[in-house]
Short mmCIF file of C-alpha atoms and ligand atoms in Angstrom, two decimals:
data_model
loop_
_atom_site.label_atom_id
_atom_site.label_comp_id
_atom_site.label_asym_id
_atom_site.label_seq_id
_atom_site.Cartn_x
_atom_site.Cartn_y
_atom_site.Cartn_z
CA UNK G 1 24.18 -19.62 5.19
CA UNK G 2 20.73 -20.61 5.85
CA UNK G 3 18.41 -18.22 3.50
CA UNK G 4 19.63 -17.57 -0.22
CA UNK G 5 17.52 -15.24 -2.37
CA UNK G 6 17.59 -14.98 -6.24
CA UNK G 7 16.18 -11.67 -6.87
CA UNK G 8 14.96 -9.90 -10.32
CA UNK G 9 15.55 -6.18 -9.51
CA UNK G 10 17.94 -4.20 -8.03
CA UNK G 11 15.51 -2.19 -5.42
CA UNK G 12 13.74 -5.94 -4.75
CA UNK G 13 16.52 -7.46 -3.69
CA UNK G 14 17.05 -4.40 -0.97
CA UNK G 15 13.47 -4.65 0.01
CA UNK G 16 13.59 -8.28 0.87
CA UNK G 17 17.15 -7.77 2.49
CA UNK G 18 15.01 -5.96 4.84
CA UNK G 19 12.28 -7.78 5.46
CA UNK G 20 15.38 -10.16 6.59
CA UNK G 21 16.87 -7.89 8.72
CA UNK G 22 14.02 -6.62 10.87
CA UNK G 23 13.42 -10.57 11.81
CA UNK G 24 17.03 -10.84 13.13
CA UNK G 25 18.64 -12.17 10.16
CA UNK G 26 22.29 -10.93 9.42
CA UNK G 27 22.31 -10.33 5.73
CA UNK G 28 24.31 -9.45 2.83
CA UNK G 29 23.10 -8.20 -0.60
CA UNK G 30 25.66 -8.73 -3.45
CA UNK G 31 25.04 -7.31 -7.52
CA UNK G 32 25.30 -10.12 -9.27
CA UNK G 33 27.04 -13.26 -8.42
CA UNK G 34 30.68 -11.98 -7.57
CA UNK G 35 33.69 -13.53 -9.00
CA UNK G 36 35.15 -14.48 -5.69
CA UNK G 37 32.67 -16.35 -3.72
CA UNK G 38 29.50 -14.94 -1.99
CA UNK G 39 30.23 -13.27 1.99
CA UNK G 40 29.08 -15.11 5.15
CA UNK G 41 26.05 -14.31 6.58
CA UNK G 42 22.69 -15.85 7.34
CA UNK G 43 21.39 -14.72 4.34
CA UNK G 44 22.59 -13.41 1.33
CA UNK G 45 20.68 -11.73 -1.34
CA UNK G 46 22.00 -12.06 -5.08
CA UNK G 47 20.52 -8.98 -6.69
CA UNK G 48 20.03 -9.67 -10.85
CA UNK G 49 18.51 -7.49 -13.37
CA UNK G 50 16.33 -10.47 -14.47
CA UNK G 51 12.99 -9.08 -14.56
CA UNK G 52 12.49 -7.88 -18.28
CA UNK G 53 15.12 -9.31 -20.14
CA UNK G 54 14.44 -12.67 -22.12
CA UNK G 55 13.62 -15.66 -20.61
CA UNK G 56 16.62 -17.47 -21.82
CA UNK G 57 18.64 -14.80 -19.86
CA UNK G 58 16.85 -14.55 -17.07
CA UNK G 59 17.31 -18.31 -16.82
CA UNK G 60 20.73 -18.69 -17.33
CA UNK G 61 21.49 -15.84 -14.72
CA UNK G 62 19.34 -17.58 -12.02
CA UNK G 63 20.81 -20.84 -12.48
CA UNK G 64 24.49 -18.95 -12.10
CA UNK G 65 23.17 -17.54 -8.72
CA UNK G 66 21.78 -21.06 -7.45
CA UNK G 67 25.02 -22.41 -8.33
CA UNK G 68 26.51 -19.62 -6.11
CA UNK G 69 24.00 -20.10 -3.37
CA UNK G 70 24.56 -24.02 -2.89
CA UNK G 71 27.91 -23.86 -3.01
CA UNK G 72 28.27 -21.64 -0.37
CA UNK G 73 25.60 -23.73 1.57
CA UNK G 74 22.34 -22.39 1.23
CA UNK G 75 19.14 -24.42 3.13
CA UNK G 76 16.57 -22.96 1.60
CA UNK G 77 16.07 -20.95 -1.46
CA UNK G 78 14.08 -17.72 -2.33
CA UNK G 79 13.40 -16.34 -5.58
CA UNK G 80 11.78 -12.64 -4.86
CA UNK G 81 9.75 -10.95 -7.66
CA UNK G 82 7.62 -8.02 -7.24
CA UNK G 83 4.75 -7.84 -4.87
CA UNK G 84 2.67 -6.98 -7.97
CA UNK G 85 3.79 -10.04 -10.12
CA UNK G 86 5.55 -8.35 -13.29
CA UNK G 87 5.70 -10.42 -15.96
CA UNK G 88 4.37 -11.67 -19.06
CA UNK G 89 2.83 -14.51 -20.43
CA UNK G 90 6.24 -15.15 -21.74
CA UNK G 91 8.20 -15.18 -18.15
CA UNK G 92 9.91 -14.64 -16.38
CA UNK G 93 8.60 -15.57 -13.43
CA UNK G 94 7.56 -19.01 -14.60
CA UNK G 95 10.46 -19.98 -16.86
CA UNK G 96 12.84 -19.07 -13.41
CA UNK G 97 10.82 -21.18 -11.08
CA UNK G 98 11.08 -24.04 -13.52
CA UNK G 99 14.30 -24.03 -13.88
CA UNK G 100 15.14 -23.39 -10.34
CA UNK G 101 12.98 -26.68 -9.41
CA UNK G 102 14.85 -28.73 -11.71
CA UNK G 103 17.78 -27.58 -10.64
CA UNK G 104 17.02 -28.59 -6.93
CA UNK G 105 15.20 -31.67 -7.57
CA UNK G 106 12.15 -30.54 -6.44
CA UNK G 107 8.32 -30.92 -7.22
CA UNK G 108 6.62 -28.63 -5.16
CA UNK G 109 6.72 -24.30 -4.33
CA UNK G 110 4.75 -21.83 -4.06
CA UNK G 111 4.28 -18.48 -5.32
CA UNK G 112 2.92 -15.43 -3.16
CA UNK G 113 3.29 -11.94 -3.73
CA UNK G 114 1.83 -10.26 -1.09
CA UNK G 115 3.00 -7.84 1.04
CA UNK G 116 0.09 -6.48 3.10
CA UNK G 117 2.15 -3.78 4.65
CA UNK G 118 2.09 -2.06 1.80
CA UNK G 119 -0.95 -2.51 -0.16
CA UNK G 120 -0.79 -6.21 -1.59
CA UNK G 121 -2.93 -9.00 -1.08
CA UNK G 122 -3.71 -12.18 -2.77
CA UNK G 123 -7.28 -13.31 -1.51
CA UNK G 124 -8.83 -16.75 -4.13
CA UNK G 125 -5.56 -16.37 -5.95
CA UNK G 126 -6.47 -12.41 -6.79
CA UNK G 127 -4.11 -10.19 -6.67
CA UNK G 128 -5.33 -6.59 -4.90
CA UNK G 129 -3.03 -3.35 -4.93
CA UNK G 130 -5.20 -1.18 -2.40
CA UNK G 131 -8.82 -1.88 -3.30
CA UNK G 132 -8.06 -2.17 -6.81
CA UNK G 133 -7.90 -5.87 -8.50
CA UNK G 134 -4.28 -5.29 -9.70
CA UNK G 135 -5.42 -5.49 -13.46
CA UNK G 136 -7.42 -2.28 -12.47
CA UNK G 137 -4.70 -0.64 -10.74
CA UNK G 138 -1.72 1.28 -12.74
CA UNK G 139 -0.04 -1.60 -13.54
CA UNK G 140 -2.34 -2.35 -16.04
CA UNK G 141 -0.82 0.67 -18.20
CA UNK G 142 3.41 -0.37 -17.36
CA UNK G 143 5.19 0.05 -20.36
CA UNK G 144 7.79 -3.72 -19.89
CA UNK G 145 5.17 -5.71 -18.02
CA UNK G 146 1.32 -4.67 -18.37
CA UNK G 147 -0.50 -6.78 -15.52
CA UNK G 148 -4.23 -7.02 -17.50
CA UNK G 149 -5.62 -10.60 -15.16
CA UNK G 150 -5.36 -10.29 -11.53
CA UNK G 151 -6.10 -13.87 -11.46
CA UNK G 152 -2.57 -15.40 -10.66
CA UNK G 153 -3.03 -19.22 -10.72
CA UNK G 154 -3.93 -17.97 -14.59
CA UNK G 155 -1.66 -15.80 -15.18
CA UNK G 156 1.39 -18.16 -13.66
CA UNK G 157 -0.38 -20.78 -15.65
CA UNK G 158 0.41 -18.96 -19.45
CA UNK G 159 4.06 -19.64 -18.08
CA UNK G 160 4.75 -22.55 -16.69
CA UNK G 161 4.22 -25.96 -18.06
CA UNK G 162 3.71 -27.32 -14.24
CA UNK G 163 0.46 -27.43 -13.29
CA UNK G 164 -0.32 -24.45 -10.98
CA UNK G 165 -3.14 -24.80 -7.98
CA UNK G 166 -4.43 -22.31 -5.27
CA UNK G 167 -3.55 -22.69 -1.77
CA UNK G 168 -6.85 -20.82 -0.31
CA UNK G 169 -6.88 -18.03 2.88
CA UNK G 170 -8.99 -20.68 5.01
CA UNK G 171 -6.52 -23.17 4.79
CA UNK G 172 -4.07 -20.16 6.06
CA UNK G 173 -6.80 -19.37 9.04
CA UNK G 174 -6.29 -23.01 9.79
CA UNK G 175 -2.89 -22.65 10.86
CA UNK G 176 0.44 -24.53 10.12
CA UNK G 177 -1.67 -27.98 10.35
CA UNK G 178 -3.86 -27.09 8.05
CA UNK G 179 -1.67 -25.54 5.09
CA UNK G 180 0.61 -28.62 5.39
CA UNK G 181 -2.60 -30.69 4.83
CA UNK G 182 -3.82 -29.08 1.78
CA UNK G 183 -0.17 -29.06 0.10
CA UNK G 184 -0.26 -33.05 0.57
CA UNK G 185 -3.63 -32.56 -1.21
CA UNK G 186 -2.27 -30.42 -3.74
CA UNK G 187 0.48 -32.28 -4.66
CA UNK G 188 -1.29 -35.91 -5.09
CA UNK G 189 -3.81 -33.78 -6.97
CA UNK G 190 -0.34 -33.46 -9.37
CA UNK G 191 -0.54 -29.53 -8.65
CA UNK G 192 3.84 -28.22 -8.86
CA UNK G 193 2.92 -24.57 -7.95
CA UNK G 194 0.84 -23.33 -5.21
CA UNK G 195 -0.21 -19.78 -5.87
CA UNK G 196 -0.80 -18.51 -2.24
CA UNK G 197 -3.58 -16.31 -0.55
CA UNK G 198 -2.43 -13.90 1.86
CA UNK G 199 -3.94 -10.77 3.09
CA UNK G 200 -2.28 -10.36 6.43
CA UNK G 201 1.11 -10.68 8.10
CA UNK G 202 -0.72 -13.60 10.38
CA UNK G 203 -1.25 -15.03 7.38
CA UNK G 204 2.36 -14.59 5.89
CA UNK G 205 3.64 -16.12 9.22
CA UNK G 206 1.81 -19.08 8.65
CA UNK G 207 3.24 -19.40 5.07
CA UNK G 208 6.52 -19.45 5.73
CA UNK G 209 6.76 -21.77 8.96
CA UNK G 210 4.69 -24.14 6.86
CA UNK G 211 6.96 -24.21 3.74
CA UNK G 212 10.22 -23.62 5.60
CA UNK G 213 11.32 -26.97 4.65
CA UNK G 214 10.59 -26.72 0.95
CA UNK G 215 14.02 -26.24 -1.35
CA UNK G 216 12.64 -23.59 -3.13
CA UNK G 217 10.00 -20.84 -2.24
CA UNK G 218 9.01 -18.21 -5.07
CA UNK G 219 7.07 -15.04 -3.71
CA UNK G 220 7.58 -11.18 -3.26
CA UNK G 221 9.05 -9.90 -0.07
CA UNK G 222 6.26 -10.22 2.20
CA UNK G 223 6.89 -14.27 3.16
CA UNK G 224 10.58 -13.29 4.05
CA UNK G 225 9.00 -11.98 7.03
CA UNK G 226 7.59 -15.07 8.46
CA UNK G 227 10.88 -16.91 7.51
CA UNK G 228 13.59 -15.91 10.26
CA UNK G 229 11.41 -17.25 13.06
CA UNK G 230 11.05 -20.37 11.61
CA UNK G 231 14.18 -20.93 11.35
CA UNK G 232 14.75 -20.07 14.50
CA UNK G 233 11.93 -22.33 15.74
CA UNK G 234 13.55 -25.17 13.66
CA UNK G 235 16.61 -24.13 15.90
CA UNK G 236 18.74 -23.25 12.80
CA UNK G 237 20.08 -20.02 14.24
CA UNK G 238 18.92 -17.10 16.63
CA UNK G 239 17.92 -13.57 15.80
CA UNK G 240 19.99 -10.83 16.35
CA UNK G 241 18.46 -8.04 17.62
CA UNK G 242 21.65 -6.00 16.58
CA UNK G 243 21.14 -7.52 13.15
CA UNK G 244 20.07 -4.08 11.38
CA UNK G 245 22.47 -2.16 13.46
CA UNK G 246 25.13 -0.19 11.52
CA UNK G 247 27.86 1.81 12.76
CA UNK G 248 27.28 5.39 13.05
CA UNK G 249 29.34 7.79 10.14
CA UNK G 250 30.42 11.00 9.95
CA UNK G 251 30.49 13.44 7.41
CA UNK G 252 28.38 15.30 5.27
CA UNK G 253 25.34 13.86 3.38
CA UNK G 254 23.13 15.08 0.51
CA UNK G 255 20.39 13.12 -1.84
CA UNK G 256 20.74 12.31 -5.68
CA UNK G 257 17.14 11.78 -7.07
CA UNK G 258 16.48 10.83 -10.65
CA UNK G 259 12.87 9.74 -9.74
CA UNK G 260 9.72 11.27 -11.54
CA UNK G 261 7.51 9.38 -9.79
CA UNK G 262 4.24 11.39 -7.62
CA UNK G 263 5.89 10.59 -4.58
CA UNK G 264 9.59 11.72 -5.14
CA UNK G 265 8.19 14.49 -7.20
CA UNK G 266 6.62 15.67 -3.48
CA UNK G 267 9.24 14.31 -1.58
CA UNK G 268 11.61 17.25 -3.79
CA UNK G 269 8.84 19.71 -3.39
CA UNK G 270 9.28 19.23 0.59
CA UNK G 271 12.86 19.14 0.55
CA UNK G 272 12.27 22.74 -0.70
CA UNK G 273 10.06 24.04 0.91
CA UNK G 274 11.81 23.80 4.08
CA UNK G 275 14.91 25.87 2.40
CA UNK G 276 16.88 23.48 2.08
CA UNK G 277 19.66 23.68 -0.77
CA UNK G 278 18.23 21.83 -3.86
CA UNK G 279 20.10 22.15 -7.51
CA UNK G 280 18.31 21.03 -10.14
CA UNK G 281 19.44 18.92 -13.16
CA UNK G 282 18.13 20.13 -16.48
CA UNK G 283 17.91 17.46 -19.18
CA UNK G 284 17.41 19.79 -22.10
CA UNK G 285 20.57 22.28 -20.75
CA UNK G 286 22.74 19.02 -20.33
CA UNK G 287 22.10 17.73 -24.27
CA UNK G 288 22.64 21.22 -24.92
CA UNK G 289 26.12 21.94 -23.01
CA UNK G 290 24.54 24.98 -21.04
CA UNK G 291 25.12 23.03 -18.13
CA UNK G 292 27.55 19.70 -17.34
CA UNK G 293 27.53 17.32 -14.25
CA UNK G 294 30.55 18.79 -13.15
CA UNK G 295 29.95 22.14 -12.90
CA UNK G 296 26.72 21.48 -11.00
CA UNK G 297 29.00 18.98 -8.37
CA UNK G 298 31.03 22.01 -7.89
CA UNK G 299 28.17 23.63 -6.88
CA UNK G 300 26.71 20.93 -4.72
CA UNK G 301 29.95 20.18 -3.39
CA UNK G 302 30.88 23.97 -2.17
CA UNK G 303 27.15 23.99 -0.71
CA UNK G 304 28.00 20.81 1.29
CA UNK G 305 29.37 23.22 4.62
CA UNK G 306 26.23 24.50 4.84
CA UNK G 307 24.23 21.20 5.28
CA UNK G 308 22.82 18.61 3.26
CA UNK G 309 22.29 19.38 -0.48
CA UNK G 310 20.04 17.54 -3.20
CA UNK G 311 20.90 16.90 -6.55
CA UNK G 312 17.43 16.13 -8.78
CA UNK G 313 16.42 15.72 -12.02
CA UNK G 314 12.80 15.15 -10.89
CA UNK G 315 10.08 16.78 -12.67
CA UNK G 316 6.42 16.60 -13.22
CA UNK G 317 5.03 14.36 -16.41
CA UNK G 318 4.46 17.19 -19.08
CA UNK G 319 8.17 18.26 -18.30
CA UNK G 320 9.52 14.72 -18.79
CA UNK G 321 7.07 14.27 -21.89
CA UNK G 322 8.84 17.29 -23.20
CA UNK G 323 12.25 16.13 -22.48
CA UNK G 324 11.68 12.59 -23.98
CA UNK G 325 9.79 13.82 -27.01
CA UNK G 326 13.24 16.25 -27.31
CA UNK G 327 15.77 13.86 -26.84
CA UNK G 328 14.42 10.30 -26.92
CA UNK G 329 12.68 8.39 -23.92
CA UNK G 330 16.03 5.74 -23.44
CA UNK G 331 18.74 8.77 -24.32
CA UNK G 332 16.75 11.04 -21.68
CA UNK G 333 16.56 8.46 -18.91
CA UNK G 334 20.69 7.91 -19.71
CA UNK G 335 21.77 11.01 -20.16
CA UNK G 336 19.98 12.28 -16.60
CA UNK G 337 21.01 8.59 -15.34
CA UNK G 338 24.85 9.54 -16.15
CA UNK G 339 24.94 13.09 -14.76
CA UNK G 340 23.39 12.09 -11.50
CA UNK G 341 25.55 8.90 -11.21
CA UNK G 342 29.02 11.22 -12.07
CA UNK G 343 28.06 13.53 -8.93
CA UNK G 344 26.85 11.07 -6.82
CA UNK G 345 30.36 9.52 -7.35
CA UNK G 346 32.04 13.30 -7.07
CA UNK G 347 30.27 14.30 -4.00
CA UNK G 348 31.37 10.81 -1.91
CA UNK G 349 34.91 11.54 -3.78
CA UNK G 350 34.24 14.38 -1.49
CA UNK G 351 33.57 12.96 1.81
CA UNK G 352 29.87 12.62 1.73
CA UNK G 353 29.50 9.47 3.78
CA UNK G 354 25.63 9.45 3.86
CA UNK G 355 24.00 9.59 0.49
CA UNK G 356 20.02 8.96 -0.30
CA UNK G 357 19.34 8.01 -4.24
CA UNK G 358 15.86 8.23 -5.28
CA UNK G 359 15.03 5.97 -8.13
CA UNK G 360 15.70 2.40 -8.87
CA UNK G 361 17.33 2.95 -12.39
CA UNK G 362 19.08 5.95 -10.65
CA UNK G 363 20.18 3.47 -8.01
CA UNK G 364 21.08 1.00 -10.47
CA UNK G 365 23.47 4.17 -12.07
CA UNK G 366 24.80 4.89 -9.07
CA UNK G 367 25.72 1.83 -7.42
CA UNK G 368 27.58 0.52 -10.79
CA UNK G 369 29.35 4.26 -10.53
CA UNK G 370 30.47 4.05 -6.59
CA UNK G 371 31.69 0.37 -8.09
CA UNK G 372 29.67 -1.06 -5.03
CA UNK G 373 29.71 -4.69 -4.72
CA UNK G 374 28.01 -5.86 -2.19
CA UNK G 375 25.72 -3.98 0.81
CA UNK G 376 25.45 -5.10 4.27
CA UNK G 377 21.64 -4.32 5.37
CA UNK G 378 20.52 -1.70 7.74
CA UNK G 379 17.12 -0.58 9.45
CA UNK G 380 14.37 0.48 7.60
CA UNK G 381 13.61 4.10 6.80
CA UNK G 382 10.09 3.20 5.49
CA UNK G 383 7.84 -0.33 4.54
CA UNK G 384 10.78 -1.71 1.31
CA UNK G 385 13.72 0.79 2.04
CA UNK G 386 16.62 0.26 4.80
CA UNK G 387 19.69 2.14 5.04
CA UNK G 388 22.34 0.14 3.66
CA UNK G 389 26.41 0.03 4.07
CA UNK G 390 29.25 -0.22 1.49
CA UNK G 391 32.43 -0.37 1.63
CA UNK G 392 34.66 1.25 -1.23
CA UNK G 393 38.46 0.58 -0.81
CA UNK G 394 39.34 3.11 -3.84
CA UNK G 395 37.14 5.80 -2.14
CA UNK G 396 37.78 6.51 1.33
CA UNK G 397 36.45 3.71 3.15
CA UNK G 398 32.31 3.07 4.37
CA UNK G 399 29.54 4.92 2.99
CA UNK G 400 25.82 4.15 3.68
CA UNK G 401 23.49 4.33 0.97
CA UNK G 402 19.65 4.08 1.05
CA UNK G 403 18.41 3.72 -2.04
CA UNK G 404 14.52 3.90 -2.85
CA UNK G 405 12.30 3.16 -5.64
CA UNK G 406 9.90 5.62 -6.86
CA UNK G 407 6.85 5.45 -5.12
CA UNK G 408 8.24 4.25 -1.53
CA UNK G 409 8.34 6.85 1.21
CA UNK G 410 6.32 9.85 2.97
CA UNK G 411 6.87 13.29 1.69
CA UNK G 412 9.48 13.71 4.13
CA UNK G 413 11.39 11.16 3.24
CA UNK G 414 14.48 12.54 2.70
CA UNK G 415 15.38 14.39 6.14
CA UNK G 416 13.35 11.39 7.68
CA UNK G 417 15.86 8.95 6.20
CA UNK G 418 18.92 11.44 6.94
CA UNK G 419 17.82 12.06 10.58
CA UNK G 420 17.75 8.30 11.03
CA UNK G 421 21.45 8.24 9.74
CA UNK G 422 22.38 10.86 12.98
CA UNK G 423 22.34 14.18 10.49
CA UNK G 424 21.44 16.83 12.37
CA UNK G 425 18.35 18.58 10.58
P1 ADP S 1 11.50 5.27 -10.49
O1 ADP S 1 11.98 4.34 -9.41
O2 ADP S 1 10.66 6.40 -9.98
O3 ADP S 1 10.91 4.55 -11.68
P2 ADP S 1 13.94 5.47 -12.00
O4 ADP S 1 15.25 6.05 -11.57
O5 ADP S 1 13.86 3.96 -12.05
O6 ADP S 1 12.82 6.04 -11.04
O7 ADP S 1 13.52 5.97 -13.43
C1 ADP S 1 13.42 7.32 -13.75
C2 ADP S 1 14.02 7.53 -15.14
O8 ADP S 1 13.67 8.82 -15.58
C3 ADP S 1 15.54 7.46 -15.13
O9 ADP S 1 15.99 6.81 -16.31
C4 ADP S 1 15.93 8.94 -15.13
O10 ADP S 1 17.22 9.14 -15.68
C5 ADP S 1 14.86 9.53 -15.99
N1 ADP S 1 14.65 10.95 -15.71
C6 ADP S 1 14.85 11.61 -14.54
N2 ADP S 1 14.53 12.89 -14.65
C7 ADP S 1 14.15 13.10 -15.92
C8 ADP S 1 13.67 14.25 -16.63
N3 ADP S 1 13.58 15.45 -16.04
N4 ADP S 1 13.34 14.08 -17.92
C9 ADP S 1 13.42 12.88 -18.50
N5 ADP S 1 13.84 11.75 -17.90
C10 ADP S 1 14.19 11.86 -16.61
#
């Protein structure tokens, strides 16, 4: 293993999987450090739930998937948080990376969020989603992890007691040289924690052939990018161009979305609008007993002959507002989170081989449901989301799974991803 990444979310870890992947790597994506060992591969990505819980937790979870990760060999280690820095001034993104450099001995990382391709950029240590200064954008408003400073070397600096600098864009312009050059700077100047600019993939590049060598790396998906070809440069394997290749299935398909974000929401609205079969799961009717998971699986699983069939719970804010304010926001998201996780077991219980999930909680549901432990990384559908590949001994063999988080994807999503799997639509 060359590449080991600790990640804090479930959808995160698949996203920087595939960053991975594109650049040759083979790698393997397990939930959780697995009792038995972790797979061979030239990467692997340990995929925690790490993000929001406390920082003790998160801590003592990490440290269990370092462990892991050196045992089995590791080079280099990556600890992937989101591209638009959740956290708090409490962690956990600087109580992981401290304990993580203790635990390898080491004095120096960096930290770097950005992921160009899709909207982020850290230019003078400022985070930007779009246009917007992240503490302008939505995130300002999340419910867990409101991001109010977009200046990162400050907000890093509430949690770490290392002392954070900024490695700037023009040392990035300045090539490989350069960067190296201002980290010797940095770190006689006593600085632990380099937040990095980055506002292109050039610049990304750069990044990671400069810091290849470090122990540790902290940073969102983007720098994963630059990573595989310096390895290769360094002569430390070879990119496979087969490396996101997986073998073709048969069988039918369908989609499972629990996702009320704006995109999914259209992505369901498009799914229907080109008459295709879509049942919908009614939160209200399922507290009530007018309707159960199973009788809606029978539904979905009879309309299977006739193509591809979605399963969704989706709905605009007002009707989710109504739902919550009914039943409870947590007992609302687990009682849709259960029904859609029951058929999404029922319908591959079925023979559905290909199976889009919308919805990183969903996927979270889902995935514990199919029992999957570990996913072998595909192409990419869109920027974050690959197909991915499973194998289920109790049900039937290989399934491939692409699971997405909210707002990832074009309205066509869906068919998009299922054409790419070889369904015919
Ligand atoms: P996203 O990635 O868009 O945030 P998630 O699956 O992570 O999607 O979260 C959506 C949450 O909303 C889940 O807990 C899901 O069960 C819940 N949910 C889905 N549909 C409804 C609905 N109609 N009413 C209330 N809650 C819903």
């Amino acid at each position: 293993m060359i590449l080991g990444v600790i990640a804090d979310d479930f959808t995160g870890a698949t996203d920087v999987a595939s960053m991975l992947v594109r650049a040759g790597m083979h790698t393997v994506q397990v939930l959780g450090v697995p009792d038995g060992g972790l797979p061979q591969a030239d990467a692997v990505v340990i995929a925690l739930k790490t993000r929001t819980v406390a920082p003790d937790e998160a801590v003592a979870q990490s440290l269990e998937a370092l462990a892991a990760l050196r045992t089995a060999g590791a080079k280099q280690v990556y600890f992937k948080y989101c591209s638009t820095f959740d956290s708090t001034p409490k962690g956990n993104i600087g109580p992981v990376t401290d304990a993580l450099m203790a635990a390898l001995g080491t004095d120096f990382t960096i930290a770097c969020p950005a992921f160009p391709e899709n909207g982020r950029t850290v230019f003078r240590g400022h985070l930007f989603v779009g246009d917007a200064l992240l503490s302008d954008s939505g995130m300002r408003h999340h419910p867990l992890t409101p991001m109010t400073d977009a200046n990162l070397v400050r907000v890093l600096q509430a949690q770490t007691a290392h002392a954070v600098g900024l490695l700037r864009h023009d040392a990035l312009d300045g090539g490989v040289p350069a960067v190296r050059e201002r980290i010797t700077q940095l770190r006689a100047e006593g600085v632990k924690i380099a937040v990095a600019d980055a506002v292109s993939n050039a610049h990304l590049l750069t990044l990671a052939d400069a810091c290849a060598d470090l122990p540790l790396l902290t940073a969102g998906s983007g720098v994963a990018l630059g990573l595989p070809p310096a390895y290769a440069q360094r002569g430390w394997f070879t990119p496979n161009a087969n490396a996101a290749t997986l073998e073709r299935l048969n069988g039918p398909s369908a989609v499972v979305s629990g996702s009320c974000s704006e995109a999914t929401n259209a992505q369901v609205a498009q799914w229907q609008t080109a008459g295709r079969t879509a049942l919908l799961i009614d939160p209200l009717a399922l507290h009530e007993g007018r309707q159960t998971a199973s009788t809606v699986l029978a539904q979905a699983t009879a309309a299977l002959a006739q193509g591809p069939v979605l399963v969704y719970a989706t709905a605009a804010p007002e009707s989710v507002r109504a739902v919550q304010a009914a039943l409870g926001v947590q007992a609302a998201g687990a009682l849709v989170e259960h029904a859609l996780a029951h058929i999404a077991h029922g319908l591959v219980a079925c023979g559905v081989r290909r199976l889009v999930v919308a919805g990183g909680e969903t996927s979270g549901a889902v995935v514990q449901a199919l029992g999957v432990q570990q996913l072998r990384i595909g192409a990419p559908i869109c920027p974050g989301v690959p197909w991915t590949q499973a194998h289920l001994p109790g049900q039937g063999g290989t399934v491939q799974l692409a699971l997405k988080s909210g707002n990832f994807g074009g309205v066509d999503f869906f068919a998009q991803a299922l054409r790419q799997a070889g369904v015919d639509l």
